[in-house]
Amino acid sequence: MTAATGTEAAGAPRRTARPDLVGLGALVLATLILMLIGVRAVTGTAAVVALLVLLGSIVGLVVVAVAGAPDTRRQLAPYGLLKPGVLWLALFFVAPLLTLLKTSLSTLPSRFAVEAEFDWNFGNYSDAFSEFGDQFRRGFGYAALATVFCILIGYPLAYVIAFRGGRWRNLLLGLVVIPFFTSFLIRTIAWRSILADNGPIMGVLEGLRLDGVFEAVGLIDNGRILNTMWSVVGGLTYNFVPFMVLPIYVSLEKINVNLVDAAKDLYSNSVWAFVKVVLPLSLPGVFAGTLLTFIPAAGDFINAEYLGGPNTTMIGNSIQDQFLVQSNLPVAAAMSFVLMLIITIGVLVYTKFLGTEDLT
């Protein structure tokens, strides 16, 4: 009996001491190697050696999992599942971000230089604020207005689809999503044709003799709606309103209508039932939709390029110009970091007030 037991124990998979630390160590090692390669801290032969070490860590982790006991494989499984996503983010997000940070602290030796010299030049950040303050203000202002308009348009639309859509619900959702089948650029150029001086909107306003009224309230400038602030905000609203509708619809669709009926049974009218029941339960969707709308709209440059004019340029246009036209990579990188920093702080403050506990 004892010999059989010893033989069985000898053939059993070996238990690995602290497999969770082995998995974590392999994940951290692989991540650091990819980041070093991504920022070009190691090149040539050193990069080849680093890749071999990376492959060795992955193969070693697989061998440990296969040869180990079931408990070992169970503890290693989360790190194996995390590794593809973490390595992808390390190579294609963190490494470019660190490269951009290094560029933002560099200096161009001359106007025609190709490579910037890293010298901890924080003056690029002060230049970003002093020279492009108006573009920052326009970018965030236009994005905020577009976000508000998206809520005003998207919430009622999502409400109707969720509670009144019935058998047409899928069709209505399809109509909301169908603009995504067309290029963002093509949709914006189409709006340029619609808002042109001889386009349908101006034709309707002039035919109804409303162009004077719209100019009096500031929606039209010198008989034109194109190349104004409102044409840019309108383009942003149109392009990003589906990003507001879909998350709000998901939140509304999960609400049990019996809760609304219960509120009415407690002598609440439809308005107060909406305010006290539906609106609070749909706030996670409004939160998600706001982020999905405001963040890309703040950095957008397509709408301002095709629907706006020289006085409506946003920060995205200036960053594009500094990168691709002026070739001033350090200042462009600093502007990008300032934009990301302001958006991050704004999101954290917004999250603090609204909360994300129910954001699922």
Tab-separated table of C-alpha atoms in Angstrom, residues 165-303:
chain	number	residue	atom	x	y	z
A	165	GLY	CA	-40.660	51.202	-29.483
A	166	GLY	CA	-42.513	47.913	-29.248
A	167	ARG	CA	-41.923	45.693	-32.248
A	168	TRP	CA	-40.225	48.599	-34.046
A	169	ARG	CA	-37.487	48.812	-31.409
A	170	ASN	CA	-34.809	46.975	-33.390
A	171	LEU	CA	-35.594	48.981	-36.524
A	172	LEU	CA	-35.331	52.268	-34.615
A	173	LEU	CA	-32.016	51.218	-33.081
A	174	GLY	CA	-30.797	50.302	-36.539
A	175	LEU	CA	-31.694	53.769	-37.798
A	176	VAL	CA	-29.679	55.283	-34.951
A	177	VAL	CA	-26.639	53.154	-35.798
A	178	ILE	CA	-26.896	53.356	-39.593
A	179	PRO	CA	-24.838	56.593	-39.895
A	180	PHE	CA	-21.824	54.560	-38.736
A	181	PHE	CA	-21.972	52.701	-42.044
A	182	THR	CA	-20.756	55.931	-43.657
A	183	SER	CA	-17.361	57.495	-43.128
A	184	PHE	CA	-17.152	60.236	-40.483
A	185	LEU	CA	-15.472	62.447	-43.067
A	186	ILE	CA	-18.149	61.842	-45.705
A	187	ARG	CA	-20.924	62.672	-43.229
A	188	THR	CA	-19.218	65.944	-42.327
A	189	ILE	CA	-18.701	66.921	-45.968
A	190	ALA	CA	-22.375	66.161	-46.578
A	191	TRP	CA	-23.279	68.615	-43.822
A	192	ARG	CA	-21.086	71.202	-45.536
A	193	SER	CA	-23.314	70.857	-48.614
A	194	ILE	CA	-26.474	71.050	-46.503
A	195	LEU	CA	-25.326	74.202	-44.687
A	196	ALA	CA	-23.879	75.925	-47.772
A	197	ASP	CA	-25.092	79.380	-48.779
A	198	ASN	CA	-27.158	77.859	-51.580
A	199	GLY	CA	-28.010	74.746	-49.610
A	200	PRO	CA	-31.442	73.510	-48.484
A	201	ILE	CA	-31.333	74.936	-44.960
A	202	MET	CA	-30.526	78.476	-46.051
A	203	GLY	CA	-33.064	78.126	-48.844
A	204	VAL	CA	-35.814	77.203	-46.365
A	205	LEU	CA	-34.866	80.021	-43.971
A	206	GLU	CA	-34.834	82.591	-46.759
A	207	GLY	CA	-38.092	81.267	-48.188
A	208	LEU	CA	-39.788	81.597	-44.788
A	209	ARG	CA	-38.170	85.004	-44.190
A	210	LEU	CA	-36.546	83.676	-41.029
A	211	ASP	CA	-32.949	84.442	-41.967
A	212	GLY	CA	-33.191	87.881	-40.351
A	213	VAL	CA	-34.488	86.377	-37.108
A	214	PHE	CA	-31.708	83.788	-37.025
A	215	GLU	CA	-29.111	86.478	-37.683
A	216	ALA	CA	-30.545	88.614	-34.897
A	217	VAL	CA	-30.103	85.804	-32.352
A	218	GLY	CA	-26.599	85.003	-33.623
A	219	LEU	CA	-27.251	81.689	-35.357
A	220	ILE	CA	-26.349	83.192	-38.750
A	221	ASP	CA	-23.441	85.541	-39.478
A	222	ASN	CA	-23.656	87.890	-42.471
A	223	GLY	CA	-26.300	85.752	-44.119
A	224	ARG	CA	-24.271	82.553	-43.694
A	225	ILE	CA	-24.681	79.612	-41.372
A	226	LEU	CA	-21.594	77.816	-42.688
A	227	ASN	CA	-18.216	78.760	-41.160
A	228	THR	CA	-19.867	79.819	-37.909
A	229	MET	CA	-19.623	78.435	-34.401
A	230	TRP	CA	-23.088	76.919	-34.651
A	231	SER	CA	-22.295	75.002	-37.819
A	232	VAL	CA	-19.343	73.385	-36.017
A	233	VAL	CA	-21.419	72.594	-32.925
A	234	GLY	CA	-24.190	71.234	-35.151
A	235	GLY	CA	-21.751	68.983	-36.950
A	236	LEU	CA	-20.363	67.695	-33.648
A	237	THR	CA	-23.878	67.066	-32.354
A	238	TYR	CA	-24.918	65.157	-35.454
A	239	ASN	CA	-21.781	63.022	-35.574
A	240	PHE	CA	-21.775	62.083	-31.897
A	241	VAL	CA	-25.469	61.823	-30.988
A	242	PRO	CA	-25.523	58.005	-31.525
A	243	PHE	CA	-22.864	57.714	-28.805
A	244	MET	CA	-25.351	59.356	-26.459
A	245	VAL	CA	-28.460	57.460	-27.542
A	246	LEU	CA	-27.115	53.925	-27.217
A	247	PRO	CA	-25.845	54.008	-23.585
A	248	ILE	CA	-28.949	55.862	-22.419
A	249	TYR	CA	-31.121	53.291	-24.197
A	250	VAL	CA	-29.272	50.441	-22.453
A	251	SER	CA	-29.947	52.029	-19.041
A	252	LEU	CA	-33.594	52.745	-19.826
A	253	GLU	CA	-34.199	49.297	-21.299
A	254	LYS	CA	-33.147	47.670	-18.023
A	255	ILE	CA	-35.674	49.639	-15.955
A	256	ASN	CA	-38.606	47.559	-14.750
A	257	VAL	CA	-41.797	49.358	-15.829
A	258	ASN	CA	-43.494	47.990	-12.719
A	259	LEU	CA	-41.489	50.533	-10.738
A	260	VAL	CA	-43.161	53.344	-12.664
A	261	ASP	CA	-46.570	51.753	-12.131
A	262	ALA	CA	-45.817	51.450	-8.422
A	263	ALA	CA	-44.951	55.159	-8.265
A	264	LYS	CA	-48.270	55.994	-9.917
A	265	ASP	CA	-50.078	53.732	-7.459
A	266	LEU	CA	-48.545	55.868	-4.731
A	267	TYR	CA	-50.321	58.904	-6.245
A	268	SER	CA	-47.382	60.150	-8.301
A	269	ASN	CA	-48.171	61.662	-11.684
A	270	SER	CA	-46.205	60.772	-14.819
A	271	VAL	CA	-43.801	63.690	-14.455
A	272	TRP	CA	-42.824	62.888	-10.883
A	273	ALA	CA	-42.632	59.171	-11.645
A	274	PHE	CA	-40.090	60.028	-14.337
A	275	VAL	CA	-38.139	62.405	-12.076
A	276	LYS	CA	-38.068	60.080	-9.067
A	277	VAL	CA	-37.750	56.677	-10.766
A	278	VAL	CA	-36.724	56.718	-14.433
A	279	LEU	CA	-34.222	59.587	-14.415
A	280	PRO	CA	-32.093	58.373	-11.460
A	281	LEU	CA	-31.964	54.838	-12.841
A	282	SER	CA	-30.885	56.115	-16.257
A	283	LEU	CA	-28.067	58.346	-14.980
A	284	PRO	CA	-25.383	55.670	-15.597
A	285	GLY	CA	-26.332	55.788	-19.277
A	286	VAL	CA	-26.198	59.590	-19.296
A	287	PHE	CA	-22.781	59.426	-17.635
A	288	ALA	CA	-21.415	56.961	-20.175
A	289	GLY	CA	-22.945	58.851	-23.090
A	290	THR	CA	-21.488	62.135	-21.862
A	291	LEU	CA	-17.984	60.686	-21.742
A	292	LEU	CA	-18.354	58.989	-25.130
A	293	THR	CA	-19.499	62.300	-26.615
A	294	PHE	CA	-17.444	64.968	-24.856
A	295	ILE	CA	-14.015	63.317	-24.965
A	296	PRO	CA	-13.795	62.708	-28.745
A	297	ALA	CA	-15.612	65.967	-29.507
A	298	ALA	CA	-13.060	67.996	-27.525
A	299	GLY	CA	-10.225	66.711	-29.686
A	300	ASP	CA	-12.113	66.646	-32.982
A	301	PHE	CA	-10.724	68.630	-35.892
A	302	ILE	CA	-12.776	67.391	-38.856
A	303	ASN	CA	-15.933	69.399	-38.107
